[in-house]
PDB file of C-alpha atoms in Angstrom:
ATOM      1  CA  UNK A   1     -59.125  14.733 129.554  1.00 50.00           C
ATOM      2  CA  UNK A   2     -62.066  16.908 128.307  1.00 64.00           C
ATOM      3  CA  UNK A   3     -62.084  19.210 125.013  1.00 76.00           C
ATOM      4  CA  UNK A   4     -62.216  22.658 125.553  1.00 79.00           C
ATOM      5  CA  UNK A   5     -65.539  24.308 124.321  1.00 86.00           C
ATOM      6  CA  UNK A   6     -64.762  25.396 120.958  1.00 86.00           C
ATOM      7  CA  UNK A   7     -67.352  28.441 120.900  1.00 87.00           C
ATOM      8  CA  UNK A   8     -65.336  29.680 124.116  1.00 89.00           C
ATOM      9  CA  UNK A   9     -62.092  27.958 124.631  1.00 88.00           C
ATOM     10  CA  UNK A  10     -63.484  26.610 128.111  1.00 84.00           C
ATOM     11  CA  UNK A  11     -63.581  30.076 129.627  1.00 87.00           C
ATOM     12  CA  UNK A  12     -67.601  30.065 129.974  1.00 87.00           C
ATOM     13  CA  UNK A  13     -67.921  33.271 128.287  1.00 92.00           C
ATOM     14  CA  UNK A  14     -67.937  35.091 124.836  1.00 93.00           C
ATOM     15  CA  UNK A  15     -67.189  38.491 124.355  1.00 96.00           C
ATOM     16  CA  UNK A  16     -68.634  40.409 121.540  1.00 95.00           C
ATOM     17  CA  UNK A  17     -70.246  43.873 121.057  1.00 95.00           C
ATOM     18  CA  UNK A  18     -73.480  45.793 121.535  1.00 95.00           C
ATOM     19  CA  UNK A  19     -72.949  49.319 119.570  1.00 95.00           C
ATOM     20  CA  UNK A  20     -70.288  51.017 120.967  1.00 96.00           C
ATOM     21  CA  UNK A  21     -69.888  49.174 123.741  1.00 97.00           C
ATOM     22  CA  UNK A  22     -67.900  45.710 124.207  1.00 97.00           C
ATOM     23  CA  UNK A  23     -70.652  42.925 125.946  1.00 97.00           C
ATOM     24  CA  UNK A  24     -69.962  39.331 127.361  1.00 96.00           C
ATOM     25  CA  UNK A  25     -72.394  36.654 127.290  1.00 93.00           C
ATOM     26  CA  UNK A  26     -72.917  33.463 129.105  1.00 89.00           C
ATOM     27  CA  UNK A  27     -71.694  30.517 126.559  1.00 89.00           C
ATOM     28  CA  UNK A  28     -74.652  28.733 125.891  1.00 86.00           C
ATOM     29  CA  UNK A  29     -72.464  26.056 124.035  1.00 87.00           C
ATOM     30  CA  UNK A  30     -71.119  24.785 127.263  1.00 80.00           C
ATOM     31  CA  UNK A  31     -72.479  26.913 129.915  1.00 76.00           C
ATOM     32  CA  UNK A  32     -76.250  27.129 129.385  1.00 70.00           C
ATOM     33  CA  UNK A  33     -76.945  25.729 132.760  1.00 70.00           C
ATOM     34  CA  UNK A  34     -75.261  28.036 134.450  1.00 71.00           C
ATOM     35  CA  UNK A  35     -78.445  30.596 133.833  1.00 62.00           C
ATOM     36  CA  UNK A  36     -80.549  28.779 135.479  1.00 59.00           C
ATOM     37  CA  UNK A  37     -80.706  30.621 139.135  1.00 58.00           C
ATOM     38  CA  UNK A  38     -81.686  27.332 140.884  1.00 56.00           C
ATOM     39  CA  UNK A  39     -78.360  26.801 140.756  1.00 58.00           C
ATOM     40  CA  UNK A  40     -76.633  29.712 141.848  1.00 56.00           C
ATOM     41  CA  UNK A  41     -76.911  29.155 145.818  1.00 59.00           C
ATOM     42  CA  UNK A  42     -76.041  25.397 147.079  1.00 65.00           C
ATOM     43  CA  UNK A  43     -77.413  24.412 150.868  1.00 68.00           C
ATOM     44  CA  UNK A  44     -74.655  23.838 153.123  1.00 73.00           C
ATOM     45  CA  UNK A  45     -74.704  23.512 156.868  1.00 72.00           C
ATOM     46  CA  UNK A  46     -72.467  25.011 159.367  1.00 71.00           C
ATOM     47  CA  UNK A  47     -70.364  23.233 162.299  1.00 75.00           C
ATOM     48  CA  UNK A  48     -73.572  24.274 164.344  1.00 74.00           C
ATOM     49  CA  UNK A  49     -75.823  22.493 162.208  1.00 72.00           C
ATOM     50  CA  UNK A  50     -77.636  25.314 160.736  1.00 73.00           C
ATOM     51  CA  UNK A  51     -78.625  25.577 156.866  1.00 66.00           C
ATOM     52  CA  UNK A  52     -76.813  28.034 154.687  1.00 67.00           C
ATOM     53  CA  UNK A  53     -77.352  29.393 151.275  1.00 60.00           C
ATOM     54  CA  UNK A  54     -73.820  29.578 149.644  1.00 58.00           C
ATOM     55  CA  UNK A  55     -73.008  30.856 146.196  1.00 58.00           C
ATOM     56  CA  UNK A  56     -72.228  28.232 143.459  1.00 60.00           C
ATOM     57  CA  UNK A  57     -69.637  28.651 140.561  1.00 63.00           C
ATOM     58  CA  UNK A  58     -72.583  29.205 138.269  1.00 61.00           C
ATOM     59  CA  UNK A  59     -73.155  32.274 140.022  1.00 69.00           C
ATOM     60  CA  UNK A  60     -69.651  33.255 140.033  1.00 81.00           C
ATOM     61  CA  UNK A  61     -69.550  33.493 136.467  1.00 84.00           C
ATOM     62  CA  UNK A  62     -72.825  35.027 135.922  1.00 85.00           C
ATOM     63  CA  UNK A  63     -71.512  37.944 138.077  1.00 89.00           C
ATOM     64  CA  UNK A  64     -68.157  38.443 136.533  1.00 91.00           C
ATOM     65  CA  UNK A  65     -69.701  38.454 133.247  1.00 93.00           C
ATOM     66  CA  UNK A  66     -71.888  41.281 135.009  1.00 93.00           C
ATOM     67  CA  UNK A  67     -69.068  43.014 136.043  1.00 94.00           C
ATOM     68  CA  UNK A  68     -67.520  43.157 132.170  1.00 97.00           C
ATOM     69  CA  UNK A  69     -70.417  44.490 130.687  1.00 97.00           C
ATOM     70  CA  UNK A  70     -71.120  47.149 133.683  1.00 97.00           C
ATOM     71  CA  UNK A  71     -67.121  48.218 133.012  1.00 97.00           C
ATOM     72  CA  UNK A  72     -68.505  49.525 129.767  1.00 97.00           C
ATOM     73  CA  UNK A  73     -65.432  48.704 128.008  1.00 98.00           C
ATOM     74  CA  UNK A  74     -64.981  50.700 124.423  1.00 97.00           C
ATOM     75  CA  UNK A  75     -66.198  47.802 121.831  1.00 97.00           C
ATOM     76  CA  UNK A  76     -63.015  47.678 119.606  1.00 95.00           C
ATOM     77  CA  UNK A  77     -61.245  47.067 123.215  1.00 96.00           C
ATOM     78  CA  UNK A  78     -63.177  44.517 125.208  1.00 95.00           C
ATOM     79  CA  UNK A  79     -61.287  41.693 123.995  1.00 93.00           C
ATOM     80  CA  UNK A  80     -58.336  43.211 124.403  1.00 94.00           C
ATOM     81  CA  UNK A  81     -55.712  40.733 126.524  1.00 92.00           C
ATOM     82  CA  UNK A  82     -52.059  40.779 127.925  1.00 91.00           C
ATOM     83  CA  UNK A  83     -51.143  38.178 125.478  1.00 88.00           C
ATOM     84  CA  UNK A  84     -52.275  40.370 122.591  1.00 87.00           C
ATOM     85  CA  UNK A  85     -49.974  43.311 123.637  1.00 87.00           C
ATOM     86  CA  UNK A  86     -46.898  43.528 121.763  1.00 80.00           C
ATOM     87  CA  UNK A  87     -44.141  44.142 123.711  1.00 73.00           C
ATOM     88  CA  UNK A  88     -41.603  46.793 122.361  1.00 70.00           C
ATOM     89  CA  UNK A  89     -38.051  47.586 123.605  1.00 68.00           C
ATOM     90  CA  UNK A  90     -38.661  50.572 124.953  1.00 67.00           C
ATOM     91  CA  UNK A  91     -41.258  48.985 127.422  1.00 71.00           C
ATOM     92  CA  UNK A  92     -39.881  45.253 127.730  1.00 74.00           C
ATOM     93  CA  UNK A  93     -41.527  43.398 130.376  1.00 84.00           C
ATOM     94  CA  UNK A  94     -44.490  45.785 131.094  1.00 90.00           C
ATOM     95  CA  UNK A  95     -47.163  43.760 130.685  1.00 87.00           C
ATOM     96  CA  UNK A  96     -45.893  40.847 132.778  1.00 90.00           C
ATOM     97  CA  UNK A  97     -45.517  43.462 135.586  1.00 93.00           C
ATOM     98  CA  UNK A  98     -49.050  44.494 134.790  1.00 95.00           C
ATOM     99  CA  UNK A  99     -50.486  41.016 134.638  1.00 93.00           C
ATOM    100  CA  UNK A 100     -49.116  40.291 137.683  1.00 94.00           C
ATOM    101  CA  UNK A 101     -50.660  43.378 139.242  1.00 96.00           C
ATOM    102  CA  UNK A 102     -54.054  42.311 138.460  1.00 95.00           C
ATOM    103  CA  UNK A 103     -53.597  38.343 139.577  1.00 94.00           C
ATOM    104  CA  UNK A 104     -52.789  39.995 142.978  1.00 94.00           C
ATOM    105  CA  UNK A 105     -54.724  42.877 142.983  1.00 95.00           C
ATOM    106  CA  UNK A 106     -56.375  43.686 146.677  1.00 93.00           C
ATOM    107  CA  UNK A 107     -58.570  46.373 146.766  1.00 90.00           C
ATOM    108  CA  UNK A 108     -57.709  47.240 150.082  1.00 90.00           C
ATOM    109  CA  UNK A 109     -53.979  47.243 149.442  1.00 90.00           C
ATOM    110  CA  UNK A 110     -53.201  48.235 145.835  1.00 93.00           C
ATOM    111  CA  UNK A 111     -52.073  51.166 144.410  1.00 95.00           C
ATOM    112  CA  UNK A 112     -53.217  52.339 141.191  1.00 97.00           C
ATOM    113  CA  UNK A 113     -51.597  52.780 137.892  1.00 97.00           C
ATOM    114  CA  UNK A 114     -50.496  55.546 135.420  1.00 97.00           C
ATOM    115  CA  UNK A 115     -49.691  54.693 132.000  1.00 96.00           C
ATOM    116  CA  UNK A 116     -47.961  57.405 130.384  1.00 93.00           C
ATOM    117  CA  UNK A 117     -46.562  57.662 127.003  1.00 89.00           C
ATOM    118  CA  UNK A 118     -46.957  58.979 123.749  1.00 87.00           C
ATOM    119  CA  UNK A 119     -50.799  58.247 121.484  1.00 88.00           C
ATOM    120  CA  UNK A 120     -50.544  54.977 119.544  1.00 87.00           C
ATOM    121  CA  UNK A 121     -47.888  52.716 122.103  1.00 88.00           C
ATOM    122  CA  UNK A 122     -50.666  50.680 123.469  1.00 91.00           C
ATOM    123  CA  UNK A 123     -51.675  52.122 126.670  1.00 94.00           C
ATOM    124  CA  UNK A 124     -55.426  51.983 126.436  1.00 95.00           C
ATOM    125  CA  UNK A 125     -54.884  48.315 125.194  1.00 95.00           C
ATOM    126  CA  UNK A 126     -52.817  47.823 128.667  1.00 95.00           C
ATOM    127  CA  UNK A 127     -55.747  49.166 130.403  1.00 97.00           C
ATOM    128  CA  UNK A 128     -58.495  47.534 129.069  1.00 97.00           C
ATOM    129  CA  UNK A 129     -56.296  44.217 129.601  1.00 96.00           C
ATOM    130  CA  UNK A 130     -56.317  45.185 133.023  1.00 97.00           C
ATOM    131  CA  UNK A 131     -60.190  45.591 133.047  1.00 98.00           C
ATOM    132  CA  UNK A 132     -60.902  42.801 131.205  1.00 97.00           C
ATOM    133  CA  UNK A 133     -58.999  40.026 133.657  1.00 96.00           C
ATOM    134  CA  UNK A 134     -59.995  42.207 136.478  1.00 96.00           C
ATOM    135  CA  UNK A 135     -63.701  42.047 135.943  1.00 97.00           C
ATOM    136  CA  UNK A 136     -63.971  38.612 133.996  1.00 94.00           C
ATOM    137  CA  UNK A 137     -61.432  36.226 135.900  1.00 92.00           C
ATOM    138  CA  UNK A 138     -61.560  38.112 139.486  1.00 92.00           C
ATOM    139  CA  UNK A 139     -65.270  39.472 139.631  1.00 91.00           C
ATOM    140  CA  UNK A 140     -64.182  43.445 140.622  1.00 94.00           C
ATOM    141  CA  UNK A 141     -66.323  46.263 139.346  1.00 96.00           C
ATOM    142  CA  UNK A 142     -64.782  48.553 137.288  1.00 97.00           C
ATOM    143  CA  UNK A 143     -65.548  51.202 135.072  1.00 98.00           C
ATOM    144  CA  UNK A 144     -63.838  52.503 132.082  1.00 98.00           C
ATOM    145  CA  UNK A 145     -63.979  56.440 131.178  1.00 95.00           C
ATOM    146  CA  UNK A 146     -63.154  58.649 128.290  1.00 92.00           C
ATOM    147  CA  UNK A 147     -62.224  61.968 130.218  1.00 87.00           C
ATOM    148  CA  UNK A 148     -63.371  63.939 127.205  1.00 86.00           C
ATOM    149  CA  UNK A 149     -66.539  61.898 127.030  1.00 89.00           C
ATOM    150  CA  UNK A 150     -67.037  62.650 130.672  1.00 89.00           C
ATOM    151  CA  UNK A 151     -66.696  66.977 130.456  1.00 86.00           C
ATOM    152  CA  UNK A 152     -69.118  66.629 127.498  1.00 87.00           C
ATOM    153  CA  UNK A 153     -71.774  64.678 129.393  1.00 88.00           C
ATOM    154  CA  UNK A 154     -71.193  67.001 132.728  1.00 86.00           C
ATOM    155  CA  UNK A 155     -71.652  70.186 130.491  1.00 85.00           C
ATOM    156  CA  UNK A 156     -74.742  68.905 129.100  1.00 87.00           C
ATOM    157  CA  UNK A 157     -76.250  68.911 133.076  1.00 87.00           C
ATOM    158  CA  UNK A 158     -75.966  72.584 132.751  1.00 84.00           C
ATOM    159  CA  UNK A 159     -78.702  73.157 130.388  1.00 85.00           C
ATOM    160  CA  UNK A 160     -81.664  74.321 132.165  1.00 82.00           C
ATOM    161  CA  UNK A 161     -83.720  71.801 130.045  1.00 86.00           C
ATOM    162  CA  UNK A 162     -81.612  68.688 131.200  1.00 86.00           C
ATOM    163  CA  UNK A 163     -83.066  66.317 133.765  1.00 87.00           C
ATOM    164  CA  UNK A 164     -79.427  64.998 134.622  1.00 88.00           C
ATOM    165  CA  UNK A 165     -77.736  66.461 137.491  1.00 89.00           C
ATOM    166  CA  UNK A 166     -73.830  66.615 137.818  1.00 88.00           C
ATOM    167  CA  UNK A 167     -74.136  64.911 140.672  1.00 90.00           C
ATOM    168  CA  UNK A 168     -76.029  61.675 139.338  1.00 92.00           C
ATOM    169  CA  UNK A 169     -73.008  61.225 136.765  1.00 91.00           C
ATOM    170  CA  UNK A 170     -69.721  61.989 139.153  1.00 93.00           C
ATOM    171  CA  UNK A 171     -71.258  59.940 142.116  1.00 94.00           C
ATOM    172  CA  UNK A 172     -71.314  56.387 140.882  1.00 94.00           C
ATOM    173  CA  UNK A 173     -67.716  56.948 139.233  1.00 95.00           C
ATOM    174  CA  UNK A 174     -66.429  58.004 142.468  1.00 95.00           C
ATOM    175  CA  UNK A 175     -68.007  54.720 144.259  1.00 96.00           C
ATOM    176  CA  UNK A 176     -66.963  52.011 141.852  1.00 96.00           C
ATOM    177  CA  UNK A 177     -64.159  50.445 143.396  1.00 96.00           C
ATOM    178  CA  UNK A 178     -62.013  50.349 140.379  1.00 97.00           C
ATOM    179  CA  UNK A 179     -62.189  53.686 137.790  1.00 97.00           C
ATOM    180  CA  UNK A 180     -60.495  53.916 134.463  1.00 98.00           C
ATOM    181  CA  UNK A 181     -59.806  56.882 132.994  1.00 96.00           C
ATOM    182  CA  UNK A 182     -58.445  57.231 129.210  1.00 95.00           C
ATOM    183  CA  UNK A 183     -56.887  60.054 128.155  1.00 92.00           C
ATOM    184  CA  UNK A 184     -56.605  62.131 131.341  1.00 90.00           C
ATOM    185  CA  UNK A 185     -55.786  65.654 130.290  1.00 85.00           C
ATOM    186  CA  UNK A 186     -57.274  65.424 126.776  1.00 82.00           C
ATOM    187  CA  UNK A 187     -59.531  68.590 125.840  1.00 72.00           C
ATOM    188  CA  UNK A 188     -58.913  72.194 126.059  1.00 68.00           C
ATOM    189  CA  UNK A 189     -57.472  72.049 129.712  1.00 66.00           C
ATOM    190  CA  UNK A 190     -59.934  74.872 130.518  1.00 75.00           C
ATOM    191  CA  UNK A 191     -60.997  75.864 134.222  1.00 77.00           C
ATOM    192  CA  UNK A 192     -64.204  73.925 133.745  1.00 77.00           C
ATOM    193  CA  UNK A 193     -62.309  70.649 132.805  1.00 80.00           C
ATOM    194  CA  UNK A 194     -59.686  70.411 135.415  1.00 83.00           C
ATOM    195  CA  UNK A 195     -62.580  71.527 137.876  1.00 86.00           C
ATOM    196  CA  UNK A 196     -64.387  68.068 137.093  1.00 86.00           C
ATOM    197  CA  UNK A 197     -60.847  66.018 137.272  1.00 88.00           C
ATOM    198  CA  UNK A 198     -59.928  68.128 140.518  1.00 90.00           C
ATOM    199  CA  UNK A 199     -63.331  66.967 142.042  1.00 91.00           C
ATOM    200  CA  UNK A 200     -62.966  62.977 140.547  1.00 92.00           C
ATOM    201  CA  UNK A 201     -59.581  62.376 141.477  1.00 93.00           C
ATOM    202  CA  UNK A 202     -59.813  64.188 144.830  1.00 94.00           C
ATOM    203  CA  UNK A 203     -62.853  62.222 146.097  1.00 95.00           C
ATOM    204  CA  UNK A 204     -61.561  59.001 145.201  1.00 95.00           C
ATOM    205  CA  UNK A 205     -58.530  60.354 146.809  1.00 94.00           C
ATOM    206  CA  UNK A 206     -60.121  60.841 149.784  1.00 94.00           C
ATOM    207  CA  UNK A 207     -62.192  57.918 149.812  1.00 94.00           C
ATOM    208  CA  UNK A 208     -59.054  55.833 149.358  1.00 94.00           C
ATOM    209  CA  UNK A 209     -60.194  53.961 146.098  1.00 95.00           C
ATOM    210  CA  UNK A 210     -58.157  52.931 142.798  1.00 97.00           C
ATOM    211  CA  UNK A 211     -57.737  54.423 140.166  1.00 97.00           C
ATOM    212  CA  UNK A 212     -56.082  53.308 136.499  1.00 97.00           C
ATOM    213  CA  UNK A 213     -55.441  55.948 134.218  1.00 96.00           C
ATOM    214  CA  UNK A 214     -53.697  56.648 131.047  1.00 96.00           C
ATOM    215  CA  UNK A 215     -52.144  60.003 129.610  1.00 94.00           C
ATOM    216  CA  UNK A 216     -50.173  61.533 126.930  1.00 91.00           C
ATOM    217  CA  UNK A 217     -48.807  64.245 129.041  1.00 90.00           C
ATOM    218  CA  UNK A 218     -45.284  63.877 131.081  1.00 87.00           C
ATOM    219  CA  UNK A 219     -44.387  65.857 134.363  1.00 86.00           C
ATOM    220  CA  UNK A 220     -42.805  69.094 134.438  1.00 82.00           C
ATOM    221  CA  UNK A 221     -39.512  67.526 135.295  1.00 78.00           C
ATOM    222  CA  UNK A 222     -39.479  65.035 132.827  1.00 76.00           C
ATOM    223  CA  UNK A 223     -40.141  67.151 129.762  1.00 70.00           C
ATOM    224  CA  UNK A 224     -37.277  69.612 131.132  1.00 69.00           C
ATOM    225  CA  UNK A 225     -34.881  66.724 131.378  1.00 66.00           C
ATOM    226  CA  UNK A 226     -35.640  65.904 127.889  1.00 64.00           C
ATOM    227  CA  UNK A 227     -35.052  69.109 126.490  1.00 57.00           C
ATOM    228  CA  UNK A 228     -31.731  69.892 128.350  1.00 53.00           C
ATOM    229  CA  UNK A 229     -30.471  72.974 130.232  1.00 48.00           C
ATOM    230  CA  UNK A 230     -32.060  76.230 128.713  1.00 48.00           C
ATOM    231  CA  UNK A 231     -33.513  74.032 125.803  1.00 45.00           C
ATOM    232  CA  UNK A 232     -37.232  75.151 125.003  1.00 50.00           C
ATOM    233  CA  UNK A 233     -40.311  72.629 124.835  1.00 50.00           C
ATOM    234  CA  UNK A 234     -43.512  72.584 123.124  1.00 53.00           C
ATOM    235  CA  UNK A 235     -45.200  70.091 124.690  1.00 67.00           C
ATOM    236  CA  UNK A 236     -47.697  70.825 127.654  1.00 80.00           C
ATOM    237  CA  UNK A 237     -46.799  69.295 130.969  1.00 86.00           C
ATOM    238  CA  UNK A 238     -49.302  67.031 133.045  1.00 89.00           C
ATOM    239  CA  UNK A 239     -49.145  69.724 135.784  1.00 88.00           C
ATOM    240  CA  UNK A 240     -50.681  72.072 132.756  1.00 86.00           C
ATOM    241  CA  UNK A 241     -53.316  69.760 132.210  1.00 86.00           C
ATOM    242  CA  UNK A 242     -54.755  68.684 134.984  1.00 87.00           C
ATOM    243  CA  UNK A 243     -53.041  71.222 137.868  1.00 87.00           C
ATOM    244  CA  UNK A 244     -50.049  70.833 140.378  1.00 89.00           C
ATOM    245  CA  UNK A 245     -52.436  68.803 142.925  1.00 91.00           C
ATOM    246  CA  UNK A 246     -54.229  66.329 140.828  1.00 91.00           C
ATOM    247  CA  UNK A 247     -50.815  65.738 139.488  1.00 92.00           C
ATOM    248  CA  UNK A 248     -49.110  65.005 143.095  1.00 93.00           C
ATOM    249  CA  UNK A 249     -51.733  63.167 144.490  1.00 94.00           C
ATOM    250  CA  UNK A 250     -51.585  60.901 141.252  1.00 94.00           C
ATOM    251  CA  UNK A 251     -48.241  60.091 141.811  1.00 94.00           C
ATOM    252  CA  UNK A 252     -49.237  59.199 145.386  1.00 95.00           C
ATOM    253  CA  UNK A 253     -52.118  57.314 144.339  1.00 95.00           C
ATOM    254  CA  UNK A 254     -50.509  55.453 141.212  1.00 96.00           C
ATOM    255  CA  UNK A 255     -47.562  53.439 140.428  1.00 95.00           C
ATOM    256  CA  UNK A 256     -46.323  55.309 137.152  1.00 94.00           C
ATOM    257  CA  UNK A 257     -45.528  53.340 134.078  1.00 93.00           C
ATOM    258  CA  UNK A 258     -43.994  54.915 131.044  1.00 90.00           C
ATOM    259  CA  UNK A 259     -45.067  53.211 127.983  1.00 90.00           C
ATOM    260  CA  UNK A 260     -42.886  53.666 125.108  1.00 79.00           C
ATOM    261  CA  UNK A 261     -42.243  52.763 121.350  1.00 69.00           C
ATOM    262  CA  UNK A 262     -43.631  54.571 118.056  1.00 64.00           C
ATOM    263  CA  UNK A 263     -47.351  54.743 117.134  1.00 59.00           C
ATOM    264  CA  UNK A 264     -48.472  51.152 116.245  1.00 60.00           C
ATOM    265  CA  UNK A 265     -51.590  52.925 114.284  1.00 54.00           C
ATOM    266  CA  UNK A 266     -48.940  54.020 112.201  1.00 52.00           C
ATOM    267  CA  UNK A 267     -46.563  50.833 112.232  1.00 55.00           C
ATOM    268  CA  UNK A 268     -49.711  48.887 110.933  1.00 55.00           C
ATOM    269  CA  UNK A 269     -50.103  51.161 107.935  1.00 51.00           C
TER     270      UNK A 269
END
């Protein structure tokens, strides 16, 4: 029985960081030959005797690493996995259900995922762990997106001196097979911001593409139920942040998972 590589533990890649983004590289200690392009295809004959170039396992690893880098995960979340998520009594078994989701993921038949809960409960960890698995294990093209960052970039295109167009930013986010939106509803909830999220979600909804999202906001009915009849609620609802139409579409596109517990960052301190 061979001993796993001490550098990558036998997975064939290493996850590190490049500036603000996570970056994976093929492990040159145990998989250096994978980078030899002459090994990316194997010649096989079909039943009629014709030669075919069939992708090899080497090319598969290179493509999976490329998928991970194209996903543009934040550097601090690139190495997050389901195993590293600490279960809490309020979401016991959640990571098992999400791991099963990624293992069985099918672009044609899988619904999206909406993780909903207070800040610091691990929503972004869980989402990035899903992208980590989908890219590096399954080779699924994904893209991580901070919603507030998107609104800043789109607003910058309105400057007359900008050579970047709104379409050049939005179109790739519509076409990518899996789009992961972090902190949906974050910002000032202005008409401009709601127009952007409406455009993005509606176009992906119409195209039947998968959305994975996190949000700190709860639906109106849940906030009302928590306060009880006649109670006043101070928190804004998901409908107030993104609009009732987008909330409705998200609920149709995604399975909703509440993520409970106390703020993990505060617990660490």
